[in-house]
Amino acid sequence: MELFAVEGIPEVRPGDDVGDLIAERADLREGDVVCVSHSIVSKAEGRQADLREFDPGPQAERIAERIGDLAGEAKDPRFAQAVIDESRELLTEEPLMLAVTRFGHISVNAGIDRSNVPDADLLLLPEDPTASAERIHETLGVPVIVTDTSGRPFRQGQRGVAIGWAGMPAARDWRGEHDRDGRELGVTVEAVVDELAAAANLLTGEGDDGLPVTVVRSFEFGDHEPHDGLFRSANADYVRDALREWEYDRERLRGEEGDGDGDDGGGDRGESDAVSGGAK
């Protein structure tokens, strides 16, 4: 298997056809998988927004005040309102806004970016990334994964993840297969779209690389049962359930602060900027 970035993708504007932009610059083959950063998908779908578009309500005002007190600087409640509007649920409100998006992804600040957005204050995630992937897949004729970067529970740092996919299953289901000693596997479901998204992120980068599209060549899914349940059901997610009861204790966690674990990697979404103003 090999990966290479697609060169020459221009600054994407609302109404642009991402599939056509890729097809014009990539000589794709059968068996390729195309990983596309959500940023160009969101831009093409007009998902830019300005802070003035959001009228903060009482919840946004309260969150901005609380996080501002923790950070030692004023925070903009309009940003908090943008996160609320893009969310189905907030699992935490402080020291950061951990949001469940409307399509099931969980991310700090609902995945809203403030970096590499030349024409607006904010870049929102696509409304339906799988539908976005399906449209690009129809143009390219190969599997497509729409990616973002996200933090990881229990670990520092960020990695690429899939937020939408088309033309391939999300996961390999190993349950019922056997290891080398003949033991039957009972729990292993391998999230291959996340693994490919993470590999692609090594090439797309996080800053000003300007390489939002990666082609994965010669990936083989193998003879495994397909599985599409990438997002864990809320009813079966005990971590989410525990977060609903969790309360932030600054004194207890003080010794852990400043270790670089506050940012989920989504452009500019860190703990210290959890309710940020218009600066990008």
PDB file of C-alpha atoms in Angstrom:
ATOM      1  CA  MET A   1       0.000   0.000   0.000  1.00  0.00           C
ATOM      2  CA  GLU A   2       1.196   3.531  -0.741  1.00  0.00           C
ATOM      3  CA  LEU A   3      -0.151   7.032  -0.191  1.00  0.00           C
ATOM      4  CA  PHE A   4       0.424  10.274  -2.076  1.00  0.00           C
ATOM      5  CA  ALA A   5      -1.010  13.764  -1.797  1.00  0.00           C
ATOM      6  CA  VAL A   6      -2.852  15.358  -4.722  1.00  0.00           C
ATOM      7  CA  GLU A   7      -1.006  18.520  -5.708  1.00  0.00           C
ATOM      8  CA  GLY A   8      -2.501  21.749  -6.970  1.00  0.00           C
ATOM      9  CA  ILE A   9      -5.903  21.848  -5.263  1.00  0.00           C
ATOM     10  CA  PRO A  10      -6.833  25.568  -5.340  1.00  0.00           C
ATOM     11  CA  GLU A  11      -8.533  27.574  -2.610  1.00  0.00           C
ATOM     12  CA  VAL A  12     -12.052  26.145  -2.654  1.00  0.00           C
ATOM     13  CA  ARG A  13     -15.058  28.466  -2.852  1.00  0.00           C
ATOM     14  CA  PRO A  14     -18.767  27.858  -2.242  1.00  0.00           C
ATOM     15  CA  GLY A  15     -20.308  26.006  -5.157  1.00  0.00           C
ATOM     16  CA  ASP A  16     -17.077  24.362  -6.322  1.00  0.00           C
ATOM     17  CA  ASP A  17     -17.314  20.671  -7.227  1.00  0.00           C
ATOM     18  CA  VAL A  18     -14.745  18.903  -5.056  1.00  0.00           C
ATOM     19  CA  GLY A  19     -15.010  15.709  -7.091  1.00  0.00           C
ATOM     20  CA  ASP A  20     -14.180  17.563 -10.314  1.00  0.00           C
ATOM     21  CA  LEU A  21     -11.261  19.398  -8.673  1.00  0.00           C
ATOM     22  CA  ILE A  22      -9.776  16.056  -7.627  1.00  0.00           C
ATOM     23  CA  ALA A  23     -10.512  14.273 -10.920  1.00  0.00           C
ATOM     24  CA  GLU A  24      -8.683  16.992 -12.863  1.00  0.00           C
ATOM     25  CA  ARG A  25      -5.514  16.525 -10.788  1.00  0.00           C
ATOM     26  CA  ALA A  26      -5.370  12.832  -9.876  1.00  0.00           C
ATOM     27  CA  ASP A  27      -4.942   9.820 -12.139  1.00  0.00           C
ATOM     28  CA  LEU A  28      -7.065   7.432 -10.128  1.00  0.00           C
ATOM     29  CA  ARG A  29      -7.084   3.656 -10.499  1.00  0.00           C
ATOM     30  CA  GLU A  30      -9.387   0.881  -9.460  1.00  0.00           C
ATOM     31  CA  GLY A  31      -8.642   0.041  -5.838  1.00  0.00           C
ATOM     32  CA  ASP A  32      -7.714   3.588  -4.855  1.00  0.00           C
ATOM     33  CA  VAL A  33      -9.289   5.251  -1.824  1.00  0.00           C
ATOM     34  CA  VAL A  34      -9.463   9.064  -1.760  1.00  0.00           C
ATOM     35  CA  CYS A  35      -9.231  10.820   1.622  1.00  0.00           C
ATOM     36  CA  VAL A  36     -10.550  14.384   1.538  1.00  0.00           C
ATOM     37  CA  SER A  37     -10.109  16.899   4.341  1.00  0.00           C
ATOM     38  CA  HIS A  38     -13.470  18.191   5.500  1.00  0.00           C
ATOM     39  CA  SER A  39     -12.171  21.745   5.152  1.00  0.00           C
ATOM     40  CA  ILE A  40     -12.506  21.827   1.356  1.00  0.00           C
ATOM     41  CA  VAL A  41     -15.809  19.957   1.512  1.00  0.00           C
ATOM     42  CA  SER A  42     -17.167  22.476   4.011  1.00  0.00           C
ATOM     43  CA  LYS A  43     -15.962  25.413   1.926  1.00  0.00           C
ATOM     44  CA  ALA A  44     -17.540  24.007  -1.242  1.00  0.00           C
ATOM     45  CA  GLU A  45     -20.819  23.508   0.634  1.00  0.00           C
ATOM     46  CA  GLY A  46     -20.836  27.085   1.945  1.00  0.00           C
ATOM     47  CA  ARG A  47     -20.267  26.140   5.566  1.00  0.00           C
ATOM     48  CA  GLN A  48     -18.327  29.298   6.403  1.00  0.00           C
ATOM     49  CA  ALA A  49     -19.872  31.568   9.012  1.00  0.00           C
ATOM     50  CA  ASP A  50     -19.210  34.886  10.731  1.00  0.00           C
ATOM     51  CA  LEU A  51     -19.583  35.429  14.451  1.00  0.00           C
ATOM     52  CA  ARG A  52     -22.078  38.234  13.871  1.00  0.00           C
ATOM     53  CA  GLU A  53     -24.533  35.617  12.590  1.00  0.00           C
ATOM     54  CA  PHE A  54     -24.920  34.109  16.070  1.00  0.00           C
ATOM     55  CA  ASP A  55     -27.091  35.694  18.756  1.00  0.00           C
ATOM     56  CA  PRO A  56     -25.943  34.216  22.093  1.00  0.00           C
ATOM     57  CA  GLY A  57     -28.564  32.936  24.468  1.00  0.00           C
ATOM     58  CA  PRO A  58     -28.317  32.454  28.249  1.00  0.00           C
ATOM     59  CA  GLN A  59     -26.498  29.110  27.964  1.00  0.00           C
ATOM     60  CA  ALA A  60     -23.857  30.565  25.624  1.00  0.00           C
ATOM     61  CA  GLU A  61     -23.401  33.594  27.872  1.00  0.00           C
ATOM     62  CA  ARG A  62     -22.919  31.346  30.910  1.00  0.00           C
ATOM     63  CA  ILE A  63     -20.425  29.074  29.154  1.00  0.00           C
ATOM     64  CA  ALA A  64     -18.404  32.009  27.842  1.00  0.00           C
ATOM     65  CA  GLU A  65     -18.253  33.553  31.305  1.00  0.00           C
ATOM     66  CA  ARG A  66     -17.193  30.297  32.979  1.00  0.00           C
ATOM     67  CA  ILE A  67     -14.482  29.449  30.451  1.00  0.00           C
ATOM     68  CA  GLY A  68     -13.351  33.062  30.439  1.00  0.00           C
ATOM     69  CA  ASP A  69     -12.894  32.927  34.195  1.00  0.00           C
ATOM     70  CA  LEU A  70     -10.871  29.712  33.873  1.00  0.00           C
ATOM     71  CA  ALA A  71      -8.725  31.100  31.065  1.00  0.00           C
ATOM     72  CA  GLY A  72      -8.222  34.508  32.648  1.00  0.00           C
ATOM     73  CA  GLU A  73      -9.480  36.352  29.563  1.00  0.00           C
ATOM     74  CA  ALA A  74     -12.813  37.317  28.060  1.00  0.00           C
ATOM     75  CA  LYS A  75     -14.417  34.797  25.707  1.00  0.00           C
ATOM     76  CA  ASP A  76     -16.928  35.517  22.972  1.00  0.00           C
ATOM     77  CA  PRO A  77     -20.381  34.050  23.714  1.00  0.00           C
ATOM     78  CA  ARG A  78     -21.189  34.150  19.992  1.00  0.00           C
ATOM     79  CA  PHE A  79     -18.684  31.347  19.458  1.00  0.00           C
ATOM     80  CA  ALA A  80     -20.311  29.340  22.231  1.00  0.00           C
ATOM     81  CA  GLN A  81     -23.650  29.851  20.507  1.00  0.00           C
ATOM     82  CA  ALA A  82     -22.184  28.619  17.205  1.00  0.00           C
ATOM     83  CA  VAL A  83     -21.066  25.426  18.949  1.00  0.00           C
ATOM     84  CA  ILE A  84     -24.479  24.967  20.564  1.00  0.00           C
ATOM     85  CA  ASP A  85     -26.234  25.483  17.224  1.00  0.00           C
ATOM     86  CA  GLU A  86     -24.036  22.843  15.568  1.00  0.00           C
ATOM     87  CA  SER A  87     -24.566  20.300  18.349  1.00  0.00           C
ATOM     88  CA  ARG A  88     -27.115  17.711  19.311  1.00  0.00           C
ATOM     89  CA  GLU A  89     -25.771  17.672  22.875  1.00  0.00           C
ATOM     90  CA  LEU A  90     -22.937  19.152  24.937  1.00  0.00           C
ATOM     91  CA  LEU A  91     -21.270  16.442  27.014  1.00  0.00           C
ATOM     92  CA  THR A  92     -19.127  19.028  28.837  1.00  0.00           C
ATOM     93  CA  GLU A  93     -19.377  22.828  29.022  1.00  0.00           C
ATOM     94  CA  GLU A  94     -16.106  23.513  30.850  1.00  0.00           C
ATOM     95  CA  PRO A  95     -13.152  23.652  30.629  1.00  0.00           C
ATOM     96  CA  LEU A  96     -14.067  22.927  27.002  1.00  0.00           C
ATOM     97  CA  MET A  97     -17.206  22.327  24.990  1.00  0.00           C
ATOM     98  CA  LEU A  98     -17.267  18.650  24.046  1.00  0.00           C
ATOM     99  CA  ALA A  99     -20.105  18.349  21.570  1.00  0.00           C
ATOM    100  CA  VAL A 100     -22.054  15.588  19.866  1.00  0.00           C
ATOM    101  CA  THR A 101     -22.611  16.760  16.297  1.00  0.00           C
ATOM    102  CA  ARG A 102     -25.896  16.232  14.547  1.00  0.00           C
ATOM    103  CA  PHE A 103     -24.430  13.355  12.506  1.00  0.00           C
ATOM    104  CA  GLY A 104     -22.974  11.544  15.541  1.00  0.00           C
ATOM    105  CA  HIS A 105     -19.316  12.627  15.683  1.00  0.00           C
ATOM    106  CA  ILE A 106     -18.033  13.832  19.079  1.00  0.00           C
ATOM    107  CA  SER A 107     -15.507  16.670  19.003  1.00  0.00           C
ATOM    108  CA  VAL A 108     -14.354  19.724  20.913  1.00  0.00           C
ATOM    109  CA  ASN A 109     -16.332  22.783  19.792  1.00  0.00           C
ATOM    110  CA  ALA A 110     -18.424  20.648  17.395  1.00  0.00           C
ATOM    111  CA  GLY A 111     -15.424  20.530  15.077  1.00  0.00           C
ATOM    112  CA  ILE A 112     -15.615  24.255  14.254  1.00  0.00           C
ATOM    113  CA  ASP A 113     -12.354  25.534  12.761  1.00  0.00           C
ATOM    114  CA  ARG A 114     -10.897  29.032  12.850  1.00  0.00           C
ATOM    115  CA  SER A 115      -7.736  28.350  10.845  1.00  0.00           C
ATOM    116  CA  ASN A 116      -7.378  28.490   7.056  1.00  0.00           C
ATOM    117  CA  VAL A 117     -10.740  30.242   6.616  1.00  0.00           C
ATOM    118  CA  PRO A 118      -9.837  33.266   4.460  1.00  0.00           C
ATOM    119  CA  ASP A 119     -13.362  34.592   3.862  1.00  0.00           C
ATOM    120  CA  ALA A 120     -15.058  34.122   7.239  1.00  0.00           C
ATOM    121  CA  ASP A 121     -14.531  33.791  10.979  1.00  0.00           C
ATOM    122  CA  LEU A 122     -15.517  30.124  11.261  1.00  0.00           C
ATOM    123  CA  LEU A 123     -15.614  26.930   9.224  1.00  0.00           C
ATOM    124  CA  LEU A 124     -18.287  24.451  10.269  1.00  0.00           C
ATOM    125  CA  LEU A 125     -18.251  20.724   9.581  1.00  0.00           C
ATOM    126  CA  PRO A 126     -20.367  19.493   6.643  1.00  0.00           C
ATOM    127  CA  GLU A 127     -23.973  18.983   7.650  1.00  0.00           C
ATOM    128  CA  ASP A 128     -23.887  15.365   6.434  1.00  0.00           C
ATOM    129  CA  PRO A 129     -20.317  14.225   5.684  1.00  0.00           C
ATOM    130  CA  THR A 130     -21.413  10.803   4.445  1.00  0.00           C
ATOM    131  CA  ALA A 131     -23.726  12.429   1.884  1.00  0.00           C
ATOM    132  CA  SER A 132     -20.780  14.649   0.900  1.00  0.00           C
ATOM    133  CA  ALA A 133     -18.575  11.572   0.478  1.00  0.00           C
ATOM    134  CA  GLU A 134     -21.256   9.899  -1.634  1.00  0.00           C
ATOM    135  CA  ARG A 135     -21.386  12.856  -4.042  1.00  0.00           C
ATOM    136  CA  ILE A 136     -17.609  12.842  -4.485  1.00  0.00           C
ATOM    137  CA  HIS A 137     -17.633   9.049  -4.831  1.00  0.00           C
ATOM    138  CA  GLU A 138     -20.173   9.295  -7.669  1.00  0.00           C
ATOM    139  CA  THR A 139     -17.822  11.637  -9.532  1.00  0.00           C
ATOM    140  CA  LEU A 140     -14.592   9.732  -8.924  1.00  0.00           C
ATOM    141  CA  GLY A 141     -15.858   6.149  -8.989  1.00  0.00           C
ATOM    142  CA  VAL A 142     -13.595   5.087  -6.096  1.00  0.00           C
ATOM    143  CA  PRO A 143     -14.195   4.957  -2.335  1.00  0.00           C
ATOM    144  CA  VAL A 144     -14.045   8.342  -0.579  1.00  0.00           C
ATOM    145  CA  ILE A 145     -13.405   9.212   3.071  1.00  0.00           C
ATOM    146  CA  VAL A 146     -14.092  12.709   4.449  1.00  0.00           C
ATOM    147  CA  THR A 147     -11.618  13.336   7.259  1.00  0.00           C
ATOM    148  CA  ASP A 148     -11.050  15.602  10.232  1.00  0.00           C
ATOM    149  CA  THR A 149      -8.516  15.656  13.057  1.00  0.00           C
ATOM    150  CA  SER A 150      -9.547  14.848  16.595  1.00  0.00           C
ATOM    151  CA  GLY A 151      -8.090  14.282  20.035  1.00  0.00           C
ATOM    152  CA  ARG A 152      -8.021  10.842  21.619  1.00  0.00           C
ATOM    153  CA  PRO A 153      -9.291   9.884  25.068  1.00  0.00           C
ATOM    154  CA  PHE A 154      -6.506   8.807  27.416  1.00  0.00           C
ATOM    155  CA  ARG A 155      -3.747   9.989  25.027  1.00  0.00           C
ATOM    156  CA  GLN A 156      -2.115  13.268  24.126  1.00  0.00           C
ATOM    157  CA  GLY A 157      -1.996  14.468  20.546  1.00  0.00           C
ATOM    158  CA  GLN A 158      -4.336  14.251  17.588  1.00  0.00           C
ATOM    159  CA  ARG A 159      -4.871  11.994  14.600  1.00  0.00           C
ATOM    160  CA  GLY A 160      -7.014  11.928  11.495  1.00  0.00           C
ATOM    161  CA  VAL A 161     -10.458  10.361  11.750  1.00  0.00           C
ATOM    162  CA  ALA A 162     -13.231   9.614   9.281  1.00  0.00           C
ATOM    163  CA  ILE A 163     -16.417  11.631   9.662  1.00  0.00           C
ATOM    164  CA  GLY A 164     -18.023  10.423   6.414  1.00  0.00           C
ATOM    165  CA  TRP A 165     -17.345   7.682   3.870  1.00  0.00           C
ATOM    166  CA  ALA A 166     -18.792   6.141   0.715  1.00  0.00           C
ATOM    167  CA  GLY A 167     -17.947   3.253  -1.573  1.00  0.00           C
ATOM    168  CA  MET A 168     -16.483   1.066   1.165  1.00  0.00           C
ATOM    169  CA  PRO A 169     -17.463  -0.246   4.614  1.00  0.00           C
ATOM    170  CA  ALA A 170     -16.285   1.631   7.684  1.00  0.00           C
ATOM    171  CA  ALA A 171     -14.788  -1.394   9.402  1.00  0.00           C
ATOM    172  CA  ARG A 172     -13.553  -4.948   9.110  1.00  0.00           C
ATOM    173  CA  ASP A 173     -15.495  -7.251  11.410  1.00  0.00           C
ATOM    174  CA  TRP A 174     -13.126  -9.975  12.652  1.00  0.00           C
ATOM    175  CA  ARG A 175     -15.640 -11.559  15.003  1.00  0.00           C
ATOM    176  CA  GLY A 176     -16.002 -15.256  14.319  1.00  0.00           C
ATOM    177  CA  GLU A 177     -12.567 -15.475  12.691  1.00  0.00           C
ATOM    178  CA  HIS A 178      -9.647 -17.182  14.424  1.00  0.00           C
ATOM    179  CA  ASP A 179      -6.159 -16.187  15.561  1.00  0.00           C
ATOM    180  CA  ARG A 180      -3.025 -18.241  14.829  1.00  0.00           C
ATOM    181  CA  ASP A 181      -3.728 -20.458  17.828  1.00  0.00           C
ATOM    182  CA  GLY A 182      -7.244 -21.242  16.669  1.00  0.00           C
ATOM    183  CA  ARG A 183      -8.995 -19.041  19.245  1.00  0.00           C
ATOM    184  CA  GLU A 184     -12.170 -17.455  17.966  1.00  0.00           C
ATOM    185  CA  LEU A 185     -12.199 -13.646  17.969  1.00  0.00           C
ATOM    186  CA  GLY A 186     -15.196 -12.243  19.763  1.00  0.00           C
ATOM    187  CA  VAL A 187     -14.895  -8.468  19.951  1.00  0.00           C
ATOM    188  CA  THR A 188     -12.542  -7.140  17.249  1.00  0.00           C
ATOM    189  CA  VAL A 189     -14.050  -4.662  14.783  1.00  0.00           C
ATOM    190  CA  GLU A 190     -11.285  -2.738  12.998  1.00  0.00           C
ATOM    191  CA  ALA A 191     -12.197   0.840  12.017  1.00  0.00           C
ATOM    192  CA  VAL A 192     -10.334   0.917   8.699  1.00  0.00           C
ATOM    193  CA  VAL A 193     -11.720   4.288   7.572  1.00  0.00           C
ATOM    194  CA  ASP A 194     -10.213   5.858  10.708  1.00  0.00           C
ATOM    195  CA  GLU A 195      -6.904   4.089  10.074  1.00  0.00           C
ATOM    196  CA  LEU A 196      -6.781   5.342   6.485  1.00  0.00           C
ATOM    197  CA  ALA A 197      -7.752   8.850   7.610  1.00  0.00           C
ATOM    198  CA  ALA A 198      -4.921   8.840  10.158  1.00  0.00           C
ATOM    199  CA  ALA A 199      -2.439   7.688   7.522  1.00  0.00           C
ATOM    200  CA  ALA A 200      -3.635  10.393   5.128  1.00  0.00           C
ATOM    201  CA  ASN A 201      -3.192  13.045   7.820  1.00  0.00           C
ATOM    202  CA  LEU A 202       0.545  12.343   7.815  1.00  0.00           C
ATOM    203  CA  LEU A 203       0.594  13.880   4.337  1.00  0.00           C
ATOM    204  CA  THR A 204      -2.109  16.544   4.592  1.00  0.00           C
ATOM    205  CA  GLY A 205      -0.632  18.067   7.755  1.00  0.00           C
ATOM    206  CA  GLU A 206      -2.163  20.560  10.153  1.00  0.00           C
ATOM    207  CA  GLY A 207      -0.919  23.981   9.080  1.00  0.00           C
ATOM    208  CA  ASP A 208      -0.270  25.674   5.757  1.00  0.00           C
ATOM    209  CA  ASP A 209       0.658  22.583   3.709  1.00  0.00           C
ATOM    210  CA  GLY A 210      -2.234  23.101   1.297  1.00  0.00           C
ATOM    211  CA  LEU A 211      -2.616  19.362   0.623  1.00  0.00           C
ATOM    212  CA  PRO A 212      -6.223  18.493   1.513  1.00  0.00           C
ATOM    213  CA  VAL A 213      -6.520  15.341  -0.611  1.00  0.00           C
ATOM    214  CA  THR A 214      -4.629  12.050  -0.286  1.00  0.00           C
ATOM    215  CA  VAL A 215      -4.879   8.947  -2.452  1.00  0.00           C
ATOM    216  CA  VAL A 216      -4.404   5.552  -0.807  1.00  0.00           C
ATOM    217  CA  ARG A 217      -3.296   3.061  -3.438  1.00  0.00           C
ATOM    218  CA  SER A 218      -3.471  -0.743  -3.276  1.00  0.00           C
ATOM    219  CA  PHE A 219      -5.408  -0.940  -0.010  1.00  0.00           C
ATOM    220  CA  GLU A 220      -7.165  -4.291   0.276  1.00  0.00           C
ATOM    221  CA  PHE A 221     -10.145  -4.694   2.577  1.00  0.00           C
ATOM    222  CA  GLY A 222      -9.677  -8.463   2.605  1.00  0.00           C
ATOM    223  CA  ASP A 223     -12.134 -11.280   3.085  1.00  0.00           C
ATOM    224  CA  HIS A 224     -13.868  -9.965   6.190  1.00  0.00           C
ATOM    225  CA  GLU A 225     -17.422  -9.140   7.113  1.00  0.00           C
ATOM    226  CA  PRO A 226     -18.133  -5.420   6.504  1.00  0.00           C
ATOM    227  CA  HIS A 227     -19.352  -3.224   9.337  1.00  0.00           C
ATOM    228  CA  ASP A 228     -20.619   0.375   9.194  1.00  0.00           C
ATOM    229  CA  GLY A 229     -21.257   1.160  12.864  1.00  0.00           C
ATOM    230  CA  LEU A 230     -18.417   3.648  13.313  1.00  0.00           C
ATOM    231  CA  PHE A 231     -20.166   5.911  15.810  1.00  0.00           C
ATOM    232  CA  ARG A 232     -20.978   4.119  19.050  1.00  0.00           C
ATOM    233  CA  SER A 233     -24.641   4.104  20.000  1.00  0.00           C
ATOM    234  CA  ALA A 234     -25.436   6.550  22.792  1.00  0.00           C
ATOM    235  CA  ASN A 235     -27.279   3.805  24.667  1.00  0.00           C
ATOM    236  CA  ALA A 236     -24.146   1.620  24.670  1.00  0.00           C
ATOM    237  CA  ASP A 237     -21.554   4.327  25.356  1.00  0.00           C
ATOM    238  CA  TYR A 238     -20.663   4.265  29.033  1.00  0.00           C
ATOM    239  CA  VAL A 239     -17.985   6.956  28.580  1.00  0.00           C
ATOM    240  CA  ARG A 240     -20.588   9.369  27.231  1.00  0.00           C
ATOM    241  CA  ASP A 241     -22.899   8.386  30.056  1.00  0.00           C
ATOM    242  CA  ALA A 242     -20.182   9.091  32.637  1.00  0.00           C
ATOM    243  CA  LEU A 243     -19.386  12.484  31.088  1.00  0.00           C
ATOM    244  CA  ARG A 244     -22.972  13.597  31.607  1.00  0.00           C
ATOM    245  CA  GLU A 245     -22.404  13.205  35.365  1.00  0.00           C
ATOM    246  CA  TRP A 246     -18.836  14.620  35.401  1.00  0.00           C
ATOM    247  CA  GLU A 247     -17.997  18.013  36.906  1.00  0.00           C
ATOM    248  CA  TYR A 248     -14.809  19.935  36.223  1.00  0.00           C
ATOM    249  CA  ASP A 249     -12.615  20.318  39.310  1.00  0.00           C
ATOM    250  CA  ARG A 250      -9.826  22.754  38.544  1.00  0.00           C
ATOM    251  CA  GLU A 251      -7.953  22.144  41.788  1.00  0.00           C
ATOM    252  CA  ARG A 252      -7.915  18.362  41.380  1.00  0.00           C
ATOM    253  CA  LEU A 253      -6.706  18.591  37.786  1.00  0.00           C
ATOM    254  CA  ARG A 254      -4.292  21.490  38.251  1.00  0.00           C
ATOM    255  CA  GLY A 255      -1.226  19.248  38.262  1.00  0.00           C
ATOM    256  CA  GLU A 256      -2.149  17.899  34.822  1.00  0.00           C
ATOM    257  CA  GLU A 257      -2.685  21.235  33.078  1.00  0.00           C
ATOM    258  CA  GLY A 258      -0.197  22.593  30.619  1.00  0.00           C
ATOM    259  CA  ASP A 259       0.867  19.172  29.320  1.00  0.00           C
ATOM    260  CA  GLY A 260      -0.317  19.797  25.774  1.00  0.00           C
ATOM    261  CA  ASP A 261      -3.430  17.659  25.994  1.00  0.00           C
ATOM    262  CA  GLY A 262      -6.063  20.367  25.735  1.00  0.00           C
ATOM    263  CA  ASP A 263      -6.388  20.575  21.947  1.00  0.00           C
ATOM    264  CA  ASP A 264      -8.363  18.138  19.843  1.00  0.00           C
ATOM    265  CA  GLY A 265      -6.397  19.136  16.758  1.00  0.00           C
ATOM    266  CA  GLY A 266      -9.304  20.505  14.758  1.00  0.00           C
ATOM    267  CA  GLY A 267      -7.517  23.541  13.401  1.00  0.00           C
ATOM    268  CA  ASP A 268      -7.811  25.895  16.367  1.00  0.00           C
ATOM    269  CA  ARG A 269     -10.083  24.313  18.948  1.00  0.00           C
ATOM    270  CA  GLY A 270      -7.958  24.016  22.060  1.00  0.00           C
ATOM    271  CA  GLU A 271      -9.038  24.154  25.690  1.00  0.00           C
ATOM    272  CA  SER A 272      -7.654  27.650  26.182  1.00  0.00           C
ATOM    273  CA  ASP A 273      -9.632  28.781  23.126  1.00  0.00           C
ATOM    274  CA  ALA A 274     -12.756  26.785  23.851  1.00  0.00           C
ATOM    275  CA  VAL A 275     -14.878  29.911  23.487  1.00  0.00           C
ATOM    276  CA  SER A 276     -12.813  32.092  21.241  1.00  0.00           C
ATOM    277  CA  GLY A 277     -13.398  35.359  19.570  1.00  0.00           C
ATOM    278  CA  GLY A 278     -13.113  36.226  15.910  1.00  0.00           C
ATOM    279  CA  ALA A 279      -9.348  35.902  15.594  1.00  0.00           C
ATOM    280  CA  LYS A 280      -8.295  33.053  13.335  1.00  0.00           C
TER     281      LYS A 280
END
